[in-house]
Amino acid sequence: MKVLNWGKFPEVKKNIVAPIYLYIIDDQSFYVDDLKKRYEDSGKYAVTAFSSIHRFTEHISQQKSMKQGIRIAIISLKSADGKENTPEILTKKLLTLFTFLNIIKVTEEKEMPTDESYKQSGRLIFVKRNENTLMRIDNGVKLIIGQRIFETKGKQKKIAERIFLASILLFLLAALFVKIFFPKIFYF
């Protein structure tokens, strides 16, 4: 019996929407090394770590084009600078100032969210701080990327549908034009 060699299967290239930028804001450096190792080794992500949220806001304010790419901030803050700068208030400020930013916030179990508006929009994901935190952060990053790809594919689908409908309409108008001005073509 002869075995046929069909060759290698072609590689499927994933259509990544845009570059993916991960910003890790961790004031006590719990997850910085592990997350950097996990994401920088793959080469798909640009990872930058910050020790305070103020350095992060300075950095992100200096960036020129923020519309391109998926930007995800992983915030793991335990300390607060005062009542006006608690991690919850800073997170809300970031979400309102930078509309392109998605946030994964690592919290204690007792600090779970009270405001659902940002959570429902998909821009804010809460992760409990425990032994599974790294896995949950990874799942949150994949969820955000998947949502962005889904949104982009939906936009592309709508554009393709509009082009298809416009071409059908154009064909029908051309047929109507021919029918009106050249009626002998349709009679056999």
Coordinates of N, CA and C in Angstrom, one line a residue:
M1 N 0.8 -1.2 0.0 CA 0.0 0.0 0.0 C 0.9 1.2 0.0
K2 N 0.6 2.1 -0.9 CA 1.4 3.3 -1.1 C 0.7 4.5 -0.3
V3 N 1.5 5.2 0.5 CA 1.0 6.3 1.2 C 1.3 7.6 0.4
L4 N 0.3 8.3 0.2 CA 0.5 9.6 -0.5 C 0.9 10.7 0.4
N5 N 1.9 11.5 -0.1 CA 2.4 12.6 0.6 C 1.8 13.9 0.1
W6 N 0.9 14.4 0.8 CA 0.2 15.6 0.4 C 0.9 16.9 0.7
G7 N 2.0 16.8 1.3 CA 2.8 18.0 1.7 C 2.3 18.6 3.0
K8 N 2.8 19.7 3.3 CA 2.4 20.4 4.5 C 1.2 21.2 4.3
F9 N 0.4 21.3 5.4 CA -0.8 22.1 5.3 C -0.3 23.6 5.3
P10 N -1.0 24.4 4.6 CA -0.6 25.8 4.7 C -0.9 26.4 6.0
E11 N 0.0 27.3 6.4 CA -0.1 27.9 7.7 C -1.3 28.9 7.7
V12 N -2.1 28.9 8.7 CA -3.2 29.9 8.8 C -2.6 31.1 9.5
K13 N -2.7 32.2 8.8 CA -2.2 33.5 9.5 C -3.4 34.1 10.2
K14 N -3.2 34.4 11.4 CA -4.3 35.1 12.2 C -4.2 36.6 11.8
N15 N -5.4 37.1 11.6 CA -5.5 38.5 11.2 C -5.6 39.3 12.5
I16 N -4.5 39.6 13.0 CA -4.5 40.5 14.2 C -4.9 41.9 13.8
V17 N -5.8 42.5 14.6 CA -6.3 43.8 14.2 C -5.2 44.8 14.2
A18 N -4.4 44.9 15.2 CA -3.3 45.9 15.3 C -2.3 45.5 16.3
P19 N -1.3 46.2 16.5 CA -0.3 45.8 17.6 C -1.0 45.9 18.9
I20 N -0.5 45.1 19.8 CA -1.1 44.9 21.2 C -0.1 45.5 22.2
Y21 N -0.5 46.5 22.9 CA 0.3 47.1 23.9 C -0.2 46.8 25.3
L22 N 0.7 46.2 26.1 CA 0.3 45.9 27.5 C 1.1 46.8 28.4
Y23 N 0.4 47.5 29.3 CA 1.0 48.3 30.3 C 0.7 47.7 31.7
I24 N 1.8 47.4 32.4 CA 1.6 46.8 33.7 C 1.9 47.8 34.8
I25 N 0.9 48.1 35.6 CA 1.1 49.1 36.7 C 1.0 48.4 38.0
D26 N 2.1 48.2 38.6 CA 2.2 47.4 39.8 C 3.1 48.1 40.8
D27 N 2.6 48.6 41.9 CA 3.4 49.3 42.8 C 4.3 48.5 43.7
Q28 N 4.0 47.2 43.8 CA 4.8 46.3 44.6 C 5.5 45.2 43.8
S29 N 5.5 45.3 42.5 CA 6.2 44.3 41.6 C 5.8 42.9 41.9
F30 N 4.6 42.6 42.2 CA 4.2 41.2 42.3 C 4.2 40.4 41.0
Y31 N 3.6 41.0 40.0 CA 3.3 40.3 38.8 C 4.2 40.8 37.6
V32 N 5.0 41.7 37.8 CA 5.7 42.3 36.7 C 6.6 41.3 35.9
D33 N 7.5 40.6 36.7 CA 8.4 39.7 36.0 C 7.7 38.5 35.3
D34 N 6.7 38.0 36.0 CA 5.9 36.9 35.4 C 5.2 37.3 34.1
L35 N 4.5 38.4 34.2 CA 3.8 38.9 33.0 C 4.7 39.3 31.9
K36 N 5.8 39.9 32.2 CA 6.8 40.3 31.2 C 7.3 39.1 30.4
K37 N 7.7 38.0 31.2 CA 8.1 36.8 30.6 C 7.1 36.2 29.7
R38 N 5.9 36.1 30.2 CA 4.8 35.5 29.5 C 4.5 36.2 28.2
Y39 N 4.5 37.5 28.2 CA 4.0 38.2 27.0 C 5.1 38.6 26.1
E40 N 6.3 39.0 26.6 CA 7.4 39.4 25.7 C 8.0 38.3 24.9
D41 N 8.0 37.1 25.4 CA 8.5 35.9 24.7 C 7.8 35.6 23.4
S42 N 6.5 35.9 23.4 CA 5.7 35.5 22.2 C 6.0 36.5 21.1
G43 N 6.4 37.7 21.3 CA 6.7 38.6 20.3 C 5.5 39.4 19.7
K44 N 4.3 39.0 20.2 CA 3.1 39.7 19.7 C 2.7 40.9 20.5
Y45 N 3.3 41.1 21.7 CA 3.0 42.2 22.6 C 4.1 43.1 22.8
A46 N 3.8 44.4 23.0 CA 4.8 45.3 23.5 C 4.5 45.6 25.0
V47 N 5.3 45.2 25.9 CA 5.1 45.2 27.3 C 5.9 46.3 27.9
T48 N 5.2 47.2 28.7 CA 5.9 48.2 29.5 C 5.4 48.2 30.9
A49 N 6.3 48.3 31.9 CA 6.0 48.2 33.3 C 6.2 49.6 33.9
F50 N 5.3 49.9 34.9 CA 5.4 51.1 35.6 C 5.2 50.8 37.1
S51 N 5.8 51.6 37.9 CA 5.7 51.4 39.4 C 4.6 52.3 40.0
S52 N 4.2 53.3 39.2 CA 3.1 54.1 39.8 C 2.1 54.5 38.6
I53 N 1.0 54.8 39.0 CA 0.0 55.2 37.9 C 0.3 56.6 37.3
H54 N 1.0 57.4 38.1 CA 1.3 58.7 37.6 C 2.3 58.6 36.5
R55 N 3.3 57.8 36.6 CA 4.3 57.6 35.5 C 3.6 57.0 34.3
F56 N 2.6 56.1 34.5 CA 1.9 55.6 33.4 C 1.1 56.6 32.7
T57 N 0.4 57.5 33.4 CA -0.4 58.6 32.7 C 0.5 59.5 32.0
E58 N 1.7 59.8 32.5 CA 2.7 60.7 31.8 C 3.1 60.0 30.5
H59 N 3.4 58.7 30.6 CA 3.9 58.0 29.4 C 2.8 57.9 28.3
I60 N 1.6 57.6 28.7 CA 0.5 57.4 27.8 C 0.0 58.8 27.2
S61 N 0.2 59.8 27.9 CA -0.1 61.2 27.4 C 0.9 61.6 26.3
Q62 N 2.1 61.2 26.4 CA 3.1 61.5 25.4 C 3.0 60.7 24.1
Q63 N 2.3 59.7 24.1 CA 2.1 58.8 22.9 C 1.4 59.6 21.9
K64 N 1.8 59.5 20.6 CA 1.2 60.3 19.5 C -0.1 59.6 19.0
S65 N 0.0 58.5 18.4 CA -1.2 57.9 17.8 C -1.7 56.8 18.7
M66 N -2.8 57.0 19.4 CA -3.4 56.1 20.3 C -4.6 55.3 19.6
K67 N -5.0 55.7 18.5 CA -6.1 55.0 17.8 C -5.7 53.7 17.3
Q68 N -4.4 53.5 16.9 CA -4.0 52.2 16.4 C -3.6 51.3 17.5
G69 N -3.9 50.1 17.4 CA -3.5 49.1 18.4 C -4.5 48.9 19.5
I70 N -4.3 47.8 20.2 CA -5.1 47.4 21.3 C -4.2 47.7 22.5
R71 N -4.8 48.6 23.4 CA -4.0 49.0 24.6 C -4.7 48.5 25.8
I72 N -3.9 47.7 26.6 CA -4.5 47.1 27.8 C -3.6 47.4 29.0
A73 N -4.2 48.0 30.0 CA -3.5 48.3 31.3 C -3.9 47.3 32.3
I74 N -2.8 46.7 32.9 CA -3.1 45.7 34.0 C -2.6 46.4 35.3
I75 N -3.6 46.7 36.1 CA -3.4 47.6 37.3 C -3.5 46.7 38.5
S76 N -2.4 46.7 39.3 CA -2.3 46.0 40.5 C -1.8 46.9 41.6
L77 N -2.6 47.7 42.2 CA -2.2 48.7 43.2 C -2.7 48.3 44.5
K78 N -1.9 48.3 45.5 CA -2.3 48.1 46.9 C -2.3 49.3 47.7
S79 N -1.4 50.2 47.4 CA -1.4 51.5 48.3 C -2.1 52.6 47.6
A80 N -2.5 53.6 48.4 CA -3.2 54.8 47.8 C -2.4 56.0 48.3
D81 N -2.5 57.1 47.5 CA -1.8 58.3 47.9 C -2.6 59.2 48.8
G82 N -3.9 58.9 48.9 CA -4.8 59.7 49.7 C -6.2 59.4 49.3
K83 N -7.2 60.1 49.8 CA -8.6 59.8 49.5 C -8.9 60.2 48.1
E84 N -8.2 61.2 47.5 CA -8.5 61.5 46.1 C -7.8 60.6 45.1
N85 N -6.8 59.8 45.5 CA -6.1 59.0 44.6 C -6.2 57.5 45.0
T86 N -7.3 57.1 45.4 CA -7.5 55.6 45.6 C -7.4 54.9 44.3
P87 N -7.1 53.6 44.3 CA -7.1 52.9 43.0 C -8.4 52.9 42.2
E88 N -9.5 53.0 42.9 CA -10.8 53.0 42.3 C -11.0 54.3 41.5
I89 N -10.7 55.4 42.2 CA -10.9 56.7 41.6 C -9.9 56.9 40.4
L90 N -8.7 56.4 40.6 CA -7.7 56.5 39.5 C -8.1 55.7 38.3
T91 N -8.7 54.5 38.6 CA -9.2 53.7 37.5 C -10.3 54.4 36.7
K92 N -11.2 55.0 37.4 CA -12.3 55.7 36.7 C -11.8 56.9 35.9
K93 N -10.8 57.6 36.5 CA -10.2 58.7 35.8 C -9.5 58.2 34.5
L94 N -8.8 57.1 34.6 CA -8.1 56.6 33.4 C -9.2 56.2 32.3
L95 N -10.3 55.6 32.7 CA -11.3 55.2 31.8 C -11.9 56.4 31.1
T96 N -12.1 57.5 31.8 CA -12.7 58.7 31.2 C -11.8 59.5 30.4
L97 N -10.5 59.6 30.8 CA -9.5 60.3 30.0 C -9.1 59.6 28.8
F98 N -8.8 58.3 28.9 CA -8.3 57.6 27.7 C -9.3 56.6 27.3
T99 N -10.1 57.0 26.3 CA -11.2 56.2 25.8 C -10.8 54.9 25.1
F100 N -9.6 54.9 24.6 CA -9.0 53.7 23.9 C -8.5 52.7 24.8
L101 N -8.4 52.9 26.1 CA -7.7 52.0 27.0 C -8.7 51.0 27.6
N102 N -8.2 49.7 27.7 CA -9.0 48.7 28.4 C -8.2 48.4 29.6
I103 N -8.9 48.1 30.7 CA -8.2 47.9 32.0 C -8.5 46.6 32.6
I104 N -7.5 45.9 33.1 CA -7.7 44.7 33.9 C -7.2 45.1 35.3
K105 N -8.1 45.1 36.2 CA -7.8 45.6 37.6 C -7.7 44.4 38.5
V106 N -6.6 44.2 39.2 CA -6.4 43.1 40.1 C -6.8 43.7 41.5
T107 N -7.8 43.1 42.1 CA -8.3 43.6 43.4 C -8.4 42.5 44.4
E108 N -8.6 42.9 45.7 CA -8.8 42.0 46.7 C -10.3 41.6 46.7
E109 N -10.6 40.5 47.3 CA -12.0 40.0 47.2 C -13.0 41.0 47.8
K110 N -12.6 41.7 48.8 CA -13.5 42.6 49.5 C -13.7 43.9 48.7
E111 N -12.8 44.2 47.7 CA -12.9 45.4 46.9 C -13.6 45.2 45.5
M112 N -14.5 44.3 45.4 CA -15.1 44.0 44.1 C -16.0 45.2 43.7
P113 N -16.2 45.4 42.4 CA -16.7 46.7 41.9 C -18.2 47.0 42.4
T114 N -18.4 48.3 42.4 CA -19.8 48.7 42.7 C -20.4 49.4 41.5
D115 N -19.5 50.0 40.7 CA -20.0 50.6 39.4 C -20.0 49.7 38.3
E116 N -21.1 49.4 37.7 CA -21.2 48.4 36.6 C -21.1 49.0 35.2
S117 N -21.1 50.3 35.1 CA -21.2 50.9 33.7 C -20.0 50.6 32.9
Y118 N -18.8 50.7 33.5 CA -17.6 50.4 32.7 C -17.4 48.9 32.5
K119 N -17.8 48.1 33.4 CA -17.7 46.7 33.3 C -18.6 46.2 32.2
Q120 N -19.8 46.8 32.0 CA -20.7 46.3 31.0 C -20.2 46.7 29.6
S121 N -19.4 47.8 29.5 CA -18.9 48.2 28.2 C -17.7 47.3 27.7
G122 N -17.2 46.5 28.6 CA -16.1 45.6 28.2 C -14.8 46.2 28.4
R123 N -14.7 47.5 28.9 CA -13.4 48.1 29.0 C -12.7 47.9 30.3
L124 N -13.5 47.3 31.3 CA -12.9 47.1 32.6 C -13.2 45.7 33.1
I125 N -12.1 45.0 33.4 CA -12.3 43.6 33.9 C -11.6 43.5 35.3
F126 N -12.4 42.9 36.2 CA -11.8 42.7 37.6 C -11.3 41.3 37.8
V127 N -10.2 41.2 38.4 CA -9.5 39.9 38.6 C -9.2 39.9 40.1
K128 N -9.6 38.8 40.8 CA -9.4 38.7 42.2 C -7.9 38.3 42.4
R129 N -7.3 38.8 43.5 CA -5.9 38.5 43.8 C -5.9 37.2 44.6
N130 N -5.4 36.2 43.9 CA -5.2 34.9 44.6 C -4.2 34.1 43.8
E131 N -4.2 32.8 44.0 CA -3.2 31.9 43.3 C -3.4 31.8 41.8
N132 N -4.6 32.1 41.3 CA -4.9 32.0 39.9 C -4.9 33.3 39.2
T133 N -4.3 34.3 39.8 CA -4.4 35.7 39.2 C -3.7 35.8 37.8
L134 N -2.6 35.2 37.7 CA -1.9 35.2 36.4 C -2.7 34.6 35.3
M135 N -3.3 33.5 35.6 CA -4.2 32.8 34.6 C -5.4 33.7 34.2
R136 N -6.0 34.3 35.2 CA -7.2 35.2 35.0 C -6.8 36.4 34.2
I137 N -5.6 37.0 34.5 CA -5.1 38.1 33.7 C -4.9 37.7 32.2
D138 N -4.3 36.5 32.0 CA -4.2 36.0 30.7 C -5.5 35.9 29.9
N139 N -6.5 35.3 30.6 CA -7.8 35.2 30.1 C -8.4 36.5 29.8
G140 N -8.2 37.5 30.6 CA -8.8 38.8 30.4 C -8.1 39.5 29.2
V141 N -6.8 39.3 29.0 CA -6.1 39.9 27.8 C -6.7 39.2 26.6
K142 N -6.9 37.9 26.6 CA -7.4 37.2 25.4 C -8.9 37.6 25.1
L143 N -9.6 37.9 26.2 CA -11.0 38.3 26.0 C -11.1 39.7 25.3
I144 N -10.2 40.6 25.8 CA -10.2 42.0 25.2 C -9.8 41.9 23.7
I145 N -8.7 41.1 23.4 CA -8.3 41.0 22.0 C -9.4 40.3 21.2
G146 N -10.0 39.3 21.7 CA -11.1 38.7 21.0 C -12.3 39.6 20.7
Q147 N -12.6 40.4 21.7 CA -13.7 41.4 21.5 C -13.3 42.4 20.4
R148 N -12.1 42.9 20.4 CA -11.7 43.9 19.4 C -11.6 43.2 18.0
I149 N -11.2 42.0 17.9 CA -11.2 41.3 16.6 C -12.6 41.1 16.1
F150 N -13.5 40.7 17.0 CA -14.9 40.5 16.7 C -15.5 41.8 16.2
E151 N -15.2 43.0 16.8 CA -15.8 44.2 16.4 C -15.3 44.6 15.0
T152 N -14.0 44.4 14.8 CA -13.4 44.7 13.5 C -14.0 43.8 12.4
K153 N -14.2 42.5 12.7 CA -14.8 41.6 11.7 C -16.2 42.0 11.4
G154 N -16.9 42.5 12.4 CA -18.3 43.0 12.2 C -18.4 44.2 11.3
K155 N -17.4 45.1 11.5 CA -17.4 46.3 10.6 C -17.0 45.9 9.2
Q156 N -16.1 45.0 9.0 CA -15.7 44.5 7.7 C -16.9 43.8 7.0
K157 N -17.7 43.1 7.8 CA -18.8 42.4 7.3 C -19.9 43.4 6.8
K158 N -20.1 44.4 7.6 CA -21.1 45.4 7.2 C -20.7 46.1 5.9
I159 N -19.4 46.4 5.8 CA -18.9 47.1 4.6 C -19.1 46.2 3.4
A160 N -18.8 44.9 3.5 CA -18.9 44.0 2.4 C -20.4 43.8 2.0
E161 N -21.3 43.8 3.0 CA -22.7 43.7 2.7 C -23.2 44.9 1.9
R162 N -22.7 46.1 2.3 CA -23.1 47.3 1.7 C -22.6 47.3 0.2
I163 N -21.4 46.9 0.0 CA -20.9 46.9 -1.4 C -21.7 45.9 -2.2
F164 N -22.0 44.7 -1.6 CA -22.8 43.7 -2.4 C -24.2 44.3 -2.7
L165 N -24.8 44.9 -1.8 CA -26.2 45.4 -2.1 C -26.1 46.6 -3.1
A166 N -25.1 47.4 -3.0 CA -24.9 48.5 -3.9 C -24.7 47.9 -5.3
S167 N -23.9 46.9 -5.5 CA -23.6 46.3 -6.8 C -24.9 45.7 -7.4
I168 N -25.7 45.0 -6.5 CA -27.0 44.5 -7.0 C -27.9 45.6 -7.5
L169 N -28.0 46.7 -6.7 CA -28.8 47.8 -7.0 C -28.3 48.5 -8.3
L170 N -27.0 48.6 -8.5 CA -26.5 49.1 -9.7 C -26.8 48.3 -10.9
F171 N -26.7 47.0 -10.7 CA -27.1 46.0 -11.8 C -28.6 46.2 -12.2
L172 N -29.4 46.3 -11.2 CA -30.9 46.4 -11.5 C -31.2 47.7 -12.2
L173 N -30.5 48.8 -11.7 CA -30.7 50.1 -12.4 C -30.2 50.0 -13.8
A174 N -29.1 49.4 -14.1 CA -28.6 49.2 -15.4 C -29.5 48.4 -16.3
A175 N -30.1 47.4 -15.7 CA -31.1 46.5 -16.5 C -32.3 47.4 -16.8
L176 N -32.8 48.2 -15.8 CA -33.9 49.0 -16.0 C -33.7 50.1 -17.1
F177 N -32.5 50.6 -17.1 CA -32.1 51.6 -18.1 C -32.1 51.0 -19.5
V178 N -31.5 49.8 -19.6 CA -31.5 49.1 -20.9 C -32.9 48.8 -21.3
K179 N -33.8 48.4 -20.4 CA -35.2 48.0 -20.7 C -36.0 49.2 -21.2
I180 N -35.7 50.4 -20.6 CA -36.4 51.6 -21.0 C -35.9 52.1 -22.3
F181 N -34.6 52.2 -22.5 CA -34.1 52.9 -23.7 C -33.8 51.9 -24.9
F182 N -33.7 50.6 -24.6 CA -33.5 49.6 -25.6 C -34.4 48.5 -25.4
P183 N -35.7 48.6 -25.6 CA -36.7 47.6 -25.3 C -36.6 46.4 -26.2
K184 N -36.0 46.5 -27.4 CA -35.9 45.4 -28.3 C -35.0 44.3 -27.8
I185 N -34.1 44.6 -27.0 CA -33.1 43.6 -26.4 C -33.9 42.6 -25.6
F186 N -34.9 42.9 -24.9 CA -35.6 42.0 -24.1 C -36.7 41.2 -24.8
Y187 N -37.0 41.5 -26.0 CA -38.0 40.7 -26.8 C -37.2 39.8 -27.7
F188 N -37.6 38.6 -27.7 CA -36.9 37.6 -28.5 C -37.7 37.4 -29.8

